[in-house]
Coordinates of C-alpha atoms in Angstrom, one line a residue:
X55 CA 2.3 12.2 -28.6
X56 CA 4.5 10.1 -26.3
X57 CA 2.9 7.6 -23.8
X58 CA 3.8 10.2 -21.1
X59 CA 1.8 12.7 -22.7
X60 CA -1.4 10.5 -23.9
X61 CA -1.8 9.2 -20.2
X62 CA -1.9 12.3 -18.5
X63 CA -5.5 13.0 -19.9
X64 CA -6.8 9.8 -18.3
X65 CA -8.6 11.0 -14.7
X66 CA -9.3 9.3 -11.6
X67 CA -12.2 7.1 -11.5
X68 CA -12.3 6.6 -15.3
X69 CA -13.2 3.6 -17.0
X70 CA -10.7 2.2 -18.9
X71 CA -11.4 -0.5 -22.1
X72 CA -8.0 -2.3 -23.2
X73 CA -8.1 -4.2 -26.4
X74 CA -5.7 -7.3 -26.1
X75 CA -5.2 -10.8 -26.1
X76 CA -2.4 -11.5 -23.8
X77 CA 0.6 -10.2 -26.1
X78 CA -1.8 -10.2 -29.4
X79 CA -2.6 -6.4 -29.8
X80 CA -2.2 -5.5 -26.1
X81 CA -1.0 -1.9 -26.2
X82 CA 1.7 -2.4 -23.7
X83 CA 3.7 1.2 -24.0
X84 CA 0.8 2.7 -22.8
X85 CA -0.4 0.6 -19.9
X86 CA 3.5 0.7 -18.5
X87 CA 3.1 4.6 -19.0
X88 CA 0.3 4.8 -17.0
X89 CA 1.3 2.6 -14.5
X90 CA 4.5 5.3 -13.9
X91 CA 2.4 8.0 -13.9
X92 CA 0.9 6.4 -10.8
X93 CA 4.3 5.5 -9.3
X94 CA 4.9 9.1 -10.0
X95 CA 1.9 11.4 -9.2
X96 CA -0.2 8.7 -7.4
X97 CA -2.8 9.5 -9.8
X98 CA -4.9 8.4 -11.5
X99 CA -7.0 6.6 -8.9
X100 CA -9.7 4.2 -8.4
X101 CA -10.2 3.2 -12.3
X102 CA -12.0 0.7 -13.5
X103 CA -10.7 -1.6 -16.4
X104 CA -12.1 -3.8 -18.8
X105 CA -10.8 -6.6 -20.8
X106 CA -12.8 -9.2 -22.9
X107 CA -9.8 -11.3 -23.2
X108 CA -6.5 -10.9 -21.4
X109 CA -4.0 -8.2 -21.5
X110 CA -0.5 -9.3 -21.4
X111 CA 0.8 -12.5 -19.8
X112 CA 4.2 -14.2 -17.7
X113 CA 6.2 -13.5 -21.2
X114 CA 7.7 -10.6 -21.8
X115 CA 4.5 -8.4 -21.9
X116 CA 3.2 -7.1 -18.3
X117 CA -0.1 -5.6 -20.0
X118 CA -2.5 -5.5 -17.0
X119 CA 0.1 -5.7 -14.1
X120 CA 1.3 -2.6 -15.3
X121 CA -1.8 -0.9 -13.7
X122 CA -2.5 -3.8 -10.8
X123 CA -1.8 -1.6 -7.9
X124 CA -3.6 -0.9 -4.8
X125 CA -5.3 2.4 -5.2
X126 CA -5.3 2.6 -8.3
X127 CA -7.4 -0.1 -9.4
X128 CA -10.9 -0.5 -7.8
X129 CA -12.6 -2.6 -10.4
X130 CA -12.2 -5.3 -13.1
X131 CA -14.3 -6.9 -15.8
X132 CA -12.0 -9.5 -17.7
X133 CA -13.1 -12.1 -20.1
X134 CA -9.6 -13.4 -18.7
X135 CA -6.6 -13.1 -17.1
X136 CA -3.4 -13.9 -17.7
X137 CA -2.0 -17.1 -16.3
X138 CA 0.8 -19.3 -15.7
X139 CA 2.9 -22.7 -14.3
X140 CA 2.0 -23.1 -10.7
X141 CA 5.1 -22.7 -8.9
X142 CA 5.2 -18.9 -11.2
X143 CA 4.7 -16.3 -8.6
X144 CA 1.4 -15.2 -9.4
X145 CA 1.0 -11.7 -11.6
X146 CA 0.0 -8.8 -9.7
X147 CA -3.8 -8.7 -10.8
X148 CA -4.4 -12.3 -9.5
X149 CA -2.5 -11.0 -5.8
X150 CA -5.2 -8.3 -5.7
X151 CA -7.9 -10.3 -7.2
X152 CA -7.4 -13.1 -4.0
X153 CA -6.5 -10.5 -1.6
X154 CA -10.0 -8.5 -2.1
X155 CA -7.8 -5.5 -3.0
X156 CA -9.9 -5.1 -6.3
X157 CA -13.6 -5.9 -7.5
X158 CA -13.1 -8.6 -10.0
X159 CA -15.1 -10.3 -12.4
X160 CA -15.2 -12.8 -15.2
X161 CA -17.6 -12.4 -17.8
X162 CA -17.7 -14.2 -21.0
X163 CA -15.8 -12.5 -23.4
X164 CA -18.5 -12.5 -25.8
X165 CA -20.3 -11.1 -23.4
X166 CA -17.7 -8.1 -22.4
X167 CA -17.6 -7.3 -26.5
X168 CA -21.5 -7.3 -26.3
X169 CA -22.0 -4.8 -23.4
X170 CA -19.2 -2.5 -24.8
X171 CA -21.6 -2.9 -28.5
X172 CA -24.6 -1.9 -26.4
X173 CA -23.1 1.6 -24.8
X174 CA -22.0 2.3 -28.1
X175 CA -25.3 2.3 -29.5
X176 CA -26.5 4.2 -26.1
X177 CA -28.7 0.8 -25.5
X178 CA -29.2 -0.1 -21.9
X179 CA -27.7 -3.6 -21.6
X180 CA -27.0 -7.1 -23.2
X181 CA -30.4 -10.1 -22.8
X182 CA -28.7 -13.2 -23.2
X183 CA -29.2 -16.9 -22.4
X184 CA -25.4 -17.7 -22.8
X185 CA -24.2 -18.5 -19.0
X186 CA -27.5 -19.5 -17.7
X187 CA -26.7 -22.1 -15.3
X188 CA -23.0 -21.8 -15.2
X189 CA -21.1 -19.8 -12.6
X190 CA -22.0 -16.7 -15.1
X191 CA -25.8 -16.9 -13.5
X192 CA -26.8 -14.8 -10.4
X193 CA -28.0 -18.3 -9.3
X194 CA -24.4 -19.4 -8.6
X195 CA -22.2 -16.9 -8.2
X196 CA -22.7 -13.9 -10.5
X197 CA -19.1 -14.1 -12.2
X198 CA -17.6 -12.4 -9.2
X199 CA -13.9 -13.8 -8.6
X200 CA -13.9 -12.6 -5.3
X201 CA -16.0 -11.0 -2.0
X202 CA -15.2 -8.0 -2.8
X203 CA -17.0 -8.2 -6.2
X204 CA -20.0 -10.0 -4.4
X205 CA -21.6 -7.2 -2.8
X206 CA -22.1 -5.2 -6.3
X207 CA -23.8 -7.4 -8.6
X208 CA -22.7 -7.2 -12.8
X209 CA -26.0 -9.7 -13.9
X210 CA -29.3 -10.2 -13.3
X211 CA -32.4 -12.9 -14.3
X212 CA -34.6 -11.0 -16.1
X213 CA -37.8 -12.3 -17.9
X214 CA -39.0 -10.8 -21.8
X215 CA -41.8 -12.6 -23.8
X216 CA -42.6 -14.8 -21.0
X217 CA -38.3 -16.5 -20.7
X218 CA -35.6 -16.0 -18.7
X219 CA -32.3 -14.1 -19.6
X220 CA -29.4 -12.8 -18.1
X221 CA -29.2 -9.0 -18.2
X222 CA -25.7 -7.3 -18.1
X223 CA -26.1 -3.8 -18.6
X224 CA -24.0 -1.4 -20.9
X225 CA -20.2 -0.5 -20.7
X226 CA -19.4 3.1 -21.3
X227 CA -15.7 3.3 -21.3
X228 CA -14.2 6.7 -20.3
X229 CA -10.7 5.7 -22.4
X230 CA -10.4 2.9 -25.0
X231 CA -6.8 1.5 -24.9
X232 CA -5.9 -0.2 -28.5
X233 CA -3.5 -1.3 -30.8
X234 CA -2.6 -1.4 -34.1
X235 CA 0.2 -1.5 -36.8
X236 CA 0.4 1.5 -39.0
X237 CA -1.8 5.1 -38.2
X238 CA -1.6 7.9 -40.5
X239 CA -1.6 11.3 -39.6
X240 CA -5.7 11.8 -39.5
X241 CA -5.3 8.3 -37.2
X242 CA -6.6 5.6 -39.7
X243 CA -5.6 2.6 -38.4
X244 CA -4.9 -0.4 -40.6
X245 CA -3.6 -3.7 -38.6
X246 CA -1.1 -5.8 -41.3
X247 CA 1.3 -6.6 -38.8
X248 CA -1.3 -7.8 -36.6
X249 CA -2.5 -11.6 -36.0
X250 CA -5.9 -10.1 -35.4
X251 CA -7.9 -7.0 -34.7
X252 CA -9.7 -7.9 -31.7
X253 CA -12.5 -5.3 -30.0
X254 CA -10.7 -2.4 -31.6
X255 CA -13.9 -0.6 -34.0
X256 CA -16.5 -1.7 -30.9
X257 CA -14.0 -0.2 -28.5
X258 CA -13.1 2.8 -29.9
X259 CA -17.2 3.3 -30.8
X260 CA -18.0 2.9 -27.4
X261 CA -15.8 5.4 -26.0
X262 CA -16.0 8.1 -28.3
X263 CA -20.3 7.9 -28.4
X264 CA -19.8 8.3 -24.5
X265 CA -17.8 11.2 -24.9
X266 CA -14.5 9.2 -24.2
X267 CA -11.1 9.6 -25.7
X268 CA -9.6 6.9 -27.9
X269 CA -5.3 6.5 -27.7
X270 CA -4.2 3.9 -29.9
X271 CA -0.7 2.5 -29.7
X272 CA 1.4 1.6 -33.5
X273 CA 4.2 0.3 -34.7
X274 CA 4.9 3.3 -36.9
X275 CA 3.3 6.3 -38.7
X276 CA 2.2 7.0 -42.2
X277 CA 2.1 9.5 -44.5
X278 CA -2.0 10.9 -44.9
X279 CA -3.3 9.1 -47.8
X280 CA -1.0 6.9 -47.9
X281 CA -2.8 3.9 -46.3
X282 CA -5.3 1.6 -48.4
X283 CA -9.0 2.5 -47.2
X284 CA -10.1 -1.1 -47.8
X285 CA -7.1 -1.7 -45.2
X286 CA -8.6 1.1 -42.2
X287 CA -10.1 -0.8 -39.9
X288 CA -10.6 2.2 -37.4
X289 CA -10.9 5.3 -39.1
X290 CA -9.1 8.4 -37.8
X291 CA -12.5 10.2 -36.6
X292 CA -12.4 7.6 -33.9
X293 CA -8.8 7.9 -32.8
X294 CA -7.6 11.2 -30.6
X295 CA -4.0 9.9 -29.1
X296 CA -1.4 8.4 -31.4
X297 CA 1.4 6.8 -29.6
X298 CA 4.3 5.3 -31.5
X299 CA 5.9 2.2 -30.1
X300 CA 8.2 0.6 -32.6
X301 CA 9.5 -2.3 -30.3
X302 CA 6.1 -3.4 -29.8
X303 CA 6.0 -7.1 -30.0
X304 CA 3.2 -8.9 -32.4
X305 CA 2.3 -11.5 -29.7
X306 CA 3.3 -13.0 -26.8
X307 CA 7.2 -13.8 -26.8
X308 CA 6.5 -13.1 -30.5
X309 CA 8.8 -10.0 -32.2
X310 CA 7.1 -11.0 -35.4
X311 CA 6.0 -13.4 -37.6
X312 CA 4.7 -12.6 -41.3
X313 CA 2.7 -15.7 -41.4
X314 CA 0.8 -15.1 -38.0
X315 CA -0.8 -11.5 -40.0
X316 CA -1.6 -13.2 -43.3
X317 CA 1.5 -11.9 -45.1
X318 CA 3.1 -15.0 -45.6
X319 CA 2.0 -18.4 -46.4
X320 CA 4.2 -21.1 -44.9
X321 CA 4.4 -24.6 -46.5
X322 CA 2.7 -27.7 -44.6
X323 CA 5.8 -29.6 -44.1
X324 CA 7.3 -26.6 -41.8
X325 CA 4.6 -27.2 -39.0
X326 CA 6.0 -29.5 -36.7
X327 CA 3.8 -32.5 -35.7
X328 CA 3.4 -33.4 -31.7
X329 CA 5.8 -36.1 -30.6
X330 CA 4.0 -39.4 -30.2
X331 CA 2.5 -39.4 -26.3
X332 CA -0.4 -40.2 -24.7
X333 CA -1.6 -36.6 -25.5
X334 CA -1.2 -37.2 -28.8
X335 CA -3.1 -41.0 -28.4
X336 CA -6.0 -38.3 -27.6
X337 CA -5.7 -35.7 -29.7
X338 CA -5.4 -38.3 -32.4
X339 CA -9.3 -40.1 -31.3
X340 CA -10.6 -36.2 -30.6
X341 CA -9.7 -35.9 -35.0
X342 CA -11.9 -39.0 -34.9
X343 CA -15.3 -37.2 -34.4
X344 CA -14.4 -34.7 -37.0
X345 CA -16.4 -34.8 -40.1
X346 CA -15.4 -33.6 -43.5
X347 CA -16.5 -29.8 -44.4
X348 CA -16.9 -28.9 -41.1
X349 CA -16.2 -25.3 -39.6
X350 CA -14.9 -26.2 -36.1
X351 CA -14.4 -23.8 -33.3
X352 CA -10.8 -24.9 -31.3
X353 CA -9.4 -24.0 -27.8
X354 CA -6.5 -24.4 -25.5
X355 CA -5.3 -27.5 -24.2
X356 CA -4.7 -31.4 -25.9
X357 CA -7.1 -29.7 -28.5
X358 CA -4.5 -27.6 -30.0
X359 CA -3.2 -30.3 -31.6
X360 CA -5.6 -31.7 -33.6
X361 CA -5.1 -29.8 -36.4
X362 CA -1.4 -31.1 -36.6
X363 CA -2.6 -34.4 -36.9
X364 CA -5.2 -33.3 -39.6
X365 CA -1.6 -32.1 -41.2
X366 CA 0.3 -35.6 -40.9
X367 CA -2.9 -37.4 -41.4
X368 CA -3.0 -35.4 -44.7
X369 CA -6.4 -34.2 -44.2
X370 CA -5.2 -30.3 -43.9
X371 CA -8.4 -28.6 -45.4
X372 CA -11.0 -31.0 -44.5
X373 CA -12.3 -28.8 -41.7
X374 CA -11.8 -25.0 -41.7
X375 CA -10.7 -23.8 -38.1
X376 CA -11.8 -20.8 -35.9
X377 CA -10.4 -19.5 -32.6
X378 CA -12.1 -16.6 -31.0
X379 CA -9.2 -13.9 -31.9
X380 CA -10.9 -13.8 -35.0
X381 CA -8.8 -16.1 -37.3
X382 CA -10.4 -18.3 -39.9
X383 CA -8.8 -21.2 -41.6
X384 CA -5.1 -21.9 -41.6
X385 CA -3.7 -23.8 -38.9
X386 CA -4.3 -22.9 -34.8
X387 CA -0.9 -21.6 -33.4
X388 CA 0.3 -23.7 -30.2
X389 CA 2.1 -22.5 -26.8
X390 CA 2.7 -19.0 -26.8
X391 CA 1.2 -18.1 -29.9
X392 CA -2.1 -19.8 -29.2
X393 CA -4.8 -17.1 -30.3
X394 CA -3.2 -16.7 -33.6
X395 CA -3.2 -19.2 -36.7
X396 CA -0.3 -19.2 -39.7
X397 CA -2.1 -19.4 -43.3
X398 CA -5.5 -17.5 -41.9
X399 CA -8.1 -17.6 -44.6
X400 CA -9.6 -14.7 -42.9
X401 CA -9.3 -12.4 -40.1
X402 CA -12.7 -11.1 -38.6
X403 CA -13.6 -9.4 -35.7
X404 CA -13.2 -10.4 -32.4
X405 CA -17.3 -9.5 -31.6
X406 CA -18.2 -11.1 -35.1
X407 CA -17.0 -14.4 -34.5
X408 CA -18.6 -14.5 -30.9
X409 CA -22.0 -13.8 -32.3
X410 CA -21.2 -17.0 -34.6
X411 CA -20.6 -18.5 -31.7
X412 CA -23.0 -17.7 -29.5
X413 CA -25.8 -18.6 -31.8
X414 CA -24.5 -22.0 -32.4
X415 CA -24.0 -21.5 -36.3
X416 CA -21.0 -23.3 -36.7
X417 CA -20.7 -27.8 -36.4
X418 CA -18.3 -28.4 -33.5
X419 CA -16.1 -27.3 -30.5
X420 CA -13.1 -29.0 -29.3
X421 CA -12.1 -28.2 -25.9
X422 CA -10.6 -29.2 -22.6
X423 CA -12.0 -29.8 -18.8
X424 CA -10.7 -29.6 -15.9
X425 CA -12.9 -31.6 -13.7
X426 CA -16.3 -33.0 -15.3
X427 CA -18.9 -33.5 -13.0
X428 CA -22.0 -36.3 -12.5
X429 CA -24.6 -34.4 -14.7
X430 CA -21.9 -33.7 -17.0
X431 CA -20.9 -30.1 -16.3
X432 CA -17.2 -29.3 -16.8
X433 CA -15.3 -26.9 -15.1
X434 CA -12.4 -25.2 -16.9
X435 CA -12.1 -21.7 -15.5
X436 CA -11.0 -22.4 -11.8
X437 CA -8.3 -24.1 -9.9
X438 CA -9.1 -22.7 -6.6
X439 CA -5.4 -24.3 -4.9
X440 CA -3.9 -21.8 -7.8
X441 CA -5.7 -19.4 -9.3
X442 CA -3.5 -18.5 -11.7
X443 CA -3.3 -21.4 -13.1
X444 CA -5.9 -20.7 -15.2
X445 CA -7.0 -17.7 -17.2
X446 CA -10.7 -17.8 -16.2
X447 CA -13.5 -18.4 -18.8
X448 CA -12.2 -16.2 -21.7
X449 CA -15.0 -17.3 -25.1
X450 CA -15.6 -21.0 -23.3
X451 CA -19.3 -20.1 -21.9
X452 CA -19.7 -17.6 -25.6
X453 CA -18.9 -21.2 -27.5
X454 CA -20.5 -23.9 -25.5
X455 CA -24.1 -22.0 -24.8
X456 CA -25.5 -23.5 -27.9
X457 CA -22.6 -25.5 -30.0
X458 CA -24.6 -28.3 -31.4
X459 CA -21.2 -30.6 -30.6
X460 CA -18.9 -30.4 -28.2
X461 CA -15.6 -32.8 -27.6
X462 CA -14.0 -32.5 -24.5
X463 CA -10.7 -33.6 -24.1
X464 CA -8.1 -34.3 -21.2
X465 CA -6.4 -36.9 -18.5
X466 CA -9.0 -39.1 -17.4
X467 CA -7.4 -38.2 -13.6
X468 CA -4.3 -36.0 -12.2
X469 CA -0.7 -37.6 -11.3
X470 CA -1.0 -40.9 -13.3
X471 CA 2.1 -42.2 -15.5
X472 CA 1.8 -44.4 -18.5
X473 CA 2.7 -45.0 -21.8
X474 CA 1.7 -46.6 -24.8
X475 CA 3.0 -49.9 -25.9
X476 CA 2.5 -52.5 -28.2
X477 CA -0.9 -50.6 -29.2
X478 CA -2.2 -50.8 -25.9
X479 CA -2.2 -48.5 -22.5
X480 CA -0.3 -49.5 -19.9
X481 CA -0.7 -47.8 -16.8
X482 CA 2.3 -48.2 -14.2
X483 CA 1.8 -45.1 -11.5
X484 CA -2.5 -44.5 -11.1
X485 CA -3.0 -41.1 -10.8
X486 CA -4.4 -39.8 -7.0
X487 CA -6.8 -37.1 -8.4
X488 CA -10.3 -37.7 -9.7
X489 CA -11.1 -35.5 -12.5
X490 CA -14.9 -37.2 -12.9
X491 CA -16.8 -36.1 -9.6
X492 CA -20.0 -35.6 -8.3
X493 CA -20.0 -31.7 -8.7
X494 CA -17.6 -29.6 -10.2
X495 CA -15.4 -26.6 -8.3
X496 CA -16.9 -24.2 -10.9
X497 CA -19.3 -25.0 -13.5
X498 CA -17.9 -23.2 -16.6
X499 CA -20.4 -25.9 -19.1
X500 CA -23.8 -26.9 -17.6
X501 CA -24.7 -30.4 -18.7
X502 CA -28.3 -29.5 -17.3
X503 CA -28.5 -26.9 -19.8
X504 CA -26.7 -29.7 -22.7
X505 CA -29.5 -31.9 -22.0
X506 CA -32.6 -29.0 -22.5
X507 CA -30.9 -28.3 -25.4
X508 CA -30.2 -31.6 -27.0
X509 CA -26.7 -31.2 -27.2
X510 CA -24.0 -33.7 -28.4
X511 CA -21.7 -33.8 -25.8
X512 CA -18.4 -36.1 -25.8
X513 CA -15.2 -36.4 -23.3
X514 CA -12.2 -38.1 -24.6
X515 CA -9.1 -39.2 -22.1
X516 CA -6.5 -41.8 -22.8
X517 CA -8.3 -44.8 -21.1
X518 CA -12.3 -44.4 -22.7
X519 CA -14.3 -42.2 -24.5
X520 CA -17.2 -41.2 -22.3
X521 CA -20.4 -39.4 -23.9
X522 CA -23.9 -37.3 -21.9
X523 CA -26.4 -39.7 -22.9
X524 CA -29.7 -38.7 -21.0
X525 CA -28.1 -36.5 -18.6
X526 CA -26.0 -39.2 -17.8
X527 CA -22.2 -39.8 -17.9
X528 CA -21.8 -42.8 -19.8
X529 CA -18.3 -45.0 -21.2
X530 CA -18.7 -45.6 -24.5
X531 CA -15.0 -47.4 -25.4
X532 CA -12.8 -48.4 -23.4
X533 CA -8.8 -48.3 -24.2
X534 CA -7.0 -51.9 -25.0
X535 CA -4.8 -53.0 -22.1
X536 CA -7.6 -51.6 -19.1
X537 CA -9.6 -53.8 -17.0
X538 CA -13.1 -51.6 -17.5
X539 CA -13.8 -51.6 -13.3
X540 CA -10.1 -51.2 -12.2
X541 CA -8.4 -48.4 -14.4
X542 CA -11.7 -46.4 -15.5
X543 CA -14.7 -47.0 -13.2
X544 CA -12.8 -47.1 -9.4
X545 CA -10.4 -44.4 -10.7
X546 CA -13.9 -42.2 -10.8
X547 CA -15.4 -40.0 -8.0
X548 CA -18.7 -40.6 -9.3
X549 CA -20.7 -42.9 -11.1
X550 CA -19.8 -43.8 -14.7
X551 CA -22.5 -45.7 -16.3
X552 CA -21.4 -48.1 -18.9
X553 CA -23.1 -48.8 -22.7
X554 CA -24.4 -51.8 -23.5
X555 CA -22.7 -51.9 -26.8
X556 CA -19.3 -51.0 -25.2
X557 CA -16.2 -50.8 -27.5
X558 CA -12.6 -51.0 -27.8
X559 CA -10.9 -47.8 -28.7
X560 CA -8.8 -48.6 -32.0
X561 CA -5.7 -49.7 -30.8
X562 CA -4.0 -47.7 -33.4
X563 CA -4.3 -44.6 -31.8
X564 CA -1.7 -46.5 -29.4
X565 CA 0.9 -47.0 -32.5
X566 CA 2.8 -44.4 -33.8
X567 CA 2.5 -44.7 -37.2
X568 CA -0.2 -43.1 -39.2
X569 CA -4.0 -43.7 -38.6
X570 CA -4.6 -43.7 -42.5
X571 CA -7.6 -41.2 -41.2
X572 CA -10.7 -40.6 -43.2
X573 CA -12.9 -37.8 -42.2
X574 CA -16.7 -38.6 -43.3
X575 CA -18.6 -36.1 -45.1

């Protein structure tokens, strides 16, 4: 049926699940739809939406702003949300999100994929220990986003066989929202064209053992038995609504690209290689902790580059990568197709590979901060001058609750300029805003819960590499060019110890020719 048509059975007060990642997968036709049909009829009203990661972004695909209007929209439970460059106008969620025109939340997407897995199986909630002691716990704030949110709580402490855990009870979506590439005429949905398949089984499961309807937006429709069964990845007893969009993009600012969906293997030399900045100085020392054989979990931010230098450094292969979209192997995507990776070994499930990570099975995490604070807690999830800066927790809290190592990497402070030169740093305007504090804005990584759990716990910036030792914040190396006290310990807002075996950090990570790099096994 049309958009139009598959809409008008959603009622006021539903709940709504959307399966999307920014542009990834985010069934866009149909949120626009209903968003007209509101313009329209003024109906439906008060819904409640769920997104374990973002729907839609500042790029071409509105996804959740489609629906952000007053009346409307009462409540929403989003892994993240999408986010932009500060001086953007802010989308529409984040205007009702900070104008208390909407309950909001952020819950680990994990998390969000977990309680919509429990209301499928009619089980009454999620026990976890993954947030304890971040802004996730009731403790702090709960993961409400605003005062409107605070007065309803989403979590809970509760204690089984004599520990504490967080209790988030079921989803039980009314409508699951999802996308795919090719549906047949009994719905089997297979998702070639796709650079991952999300929530989309868990969603469509939840819904339809709630007595829920299921629409799911395509690129185009098959013949019956004409799909591959090994291919179906929703079968067409979970699908009621079939709505055709052929101009649907693959990702975000994306029309398509074979390599992103596994059809196409590109050559190494045709991934470009970061220009040679200070960025790169740190992305280049985060490749340094790596060890050979390792799976290694990858987010947004300086990160993102590391497996380009891998590339250059001709050590493609010695890890295998994994971002939370599901992607395994192949090479992490940058800018706006971060969330998808070109020459994927494998593509699992969204819910699947948060279970991996949850659990801690895999070696290592590389990922950013914002601010890191005295007990080593980092914040990545709020900028409270511009919210939208940020797109809220998304998998962080899923990946760091019990990763046995964790690289964090990022400016040591705000505003500075510098360069490299001559294989050392040379600082010539110091930066006016402390990223190392005494206590984070938001604490998204607990280094109180990093030092119960014996975790290995490292922070690289351009001028030292700083590690939790003891609960403690403590430099480690020290770039070439810096007076230790002057560029690194004053430029603090808290206290930095410093080891008694300090080190210089190899000043050929200041040169821009290759490191000759080795990974360990």
């Amino acid at each position: 049926m049309t958009a139009e048509e598959a809409v008008s059975h959603i009622a006021s007060g539903a709940v709504v699940a959307v399966n999307s990642s920014s542009g990834l997968c985010c069934p866009d036709a149909v949120l626009a739809a209903l968003g007209e049909r509101f313009d329209r009829e003024g109906a439906p009203r008060d819904l409640t939406s769920i997104h374990p990661i973002a729907a839609g972004d500042f790029f071409g695909t509105k996804g959740v702003d489609h629906i952000a209007k007053p009346g409307m929209l009462s409540r929403i439970i989003g892994g993240s949300y999408p986010s932009g460059p500060t001086k953007a106008e802010p989308p529409l969620i984040w205007q009702m999100i900070t104008g208390n025109q909407v309950k909001a939340w952020n819950v680990p997407s994990g998390i969000v994929f977990d309680m919509l897995r429990e209301g499928a199986a009619k089980r009454p909630g999620v026990l976890t220990k993954v947030g304890l002691k971040t802004f996730v716990d009731p403790d702090l704030e709960g993961c409400a986003m605003n005062e409107a949110a605070k007065a309803e709580s989403i979590v809970e402490h509760r204690e089984f066989d004599g520990e504490d855990w967080l209790y988030f009870r079921a989803l039980k979506p009314d409508v699951a929202i999802i996308r795919a590439s090719t549906a047949d005429e009994r719905g089997n949905l297979t998702f070639e064209q796709e650079g991952a398949v999300l929530g989309a089984m868990e969603m469509a499961l939840a819904a339809r053992n709630n007595g829920g309807k299921i629409i799911a937006q395509v690129r185009r429709i098959a013949a019956n038995g004409s799909l591959n069964a090994h291919d179906v990845r929703v079968p067409g007893i979970l699908v009621d609504m079939i709505v055709e969009a052929p101009e649907q993009l693959q990702t975000t600012a994306t029309l398509y690209d074979p390599a992103i969906s596994g059809e196409l293997v590109r050559p190494l030399d045709t991934f470009q290689t970061p220009e040679f900045n200070i960025g790169k100085v740190i992305a280049r020392r985060v490749a340094q902790e790596l060890r050979q054989g390792w799976a290694v979990n990858i987010g947004f931010g300086i990160s993102a580059n590391v497996p380009r230098i891998l590339v250059e450094e001709g050590q493609h292969g010695a890890v295998t990568w994994m971002i939370e979209q599901g992607a395994v192997g192949g090479i992490p995507l940058l800018d706006f197709k971060f969330g998808c990776a070109a020459n994927a070994e494998a593509f699992v499930a969204s819910p699947h590979q948060f279970c991996y990570f949850q659990a801690g099975g895999f070696d290592a995490s590389l990922l950013s901060f914002l601010e890191v604070g005295r007990d080593g807690s980092v914040n990545v999830s709020r900028l409270s001058a511009t919210p939208h800066r940020t797109a809220g927790a998304g998998g962080f809290v899923d990946i760091t609750a019990r990763a046995r190592k964790i690289v964090f990497s990022g400016m040591f402070n705000a505003g500075a300029k510098m360069r490299a030169e001559g294989g050392k740093l040379v600082i010539d305007i110091e930066g006016k805003i402390a990223k190392f504090v005494d206590a984070v804005d938001q604490v998204s990584f607990s280094g109180a819960r990093a030092l119960e759990q014996g975790q290995d716990v490292t922070y690289v910036t351009e001028r030292c590499v700083i590690r939790l030792i003891e609960g403690r914040l403590t430099v480690t190396e020290v770039a070439p060019g810096l007076d230790l006290k002057r560029d690194v310990l004053d430029q603090a807002a808290t206290e930095l110890l410093v080891a008694d075996d300090l080190r210089e950090m190899d000043g050929a990570l200041f040169r821009p020719e290759a490191l000759g790099l080795r990974l360990r096994a």
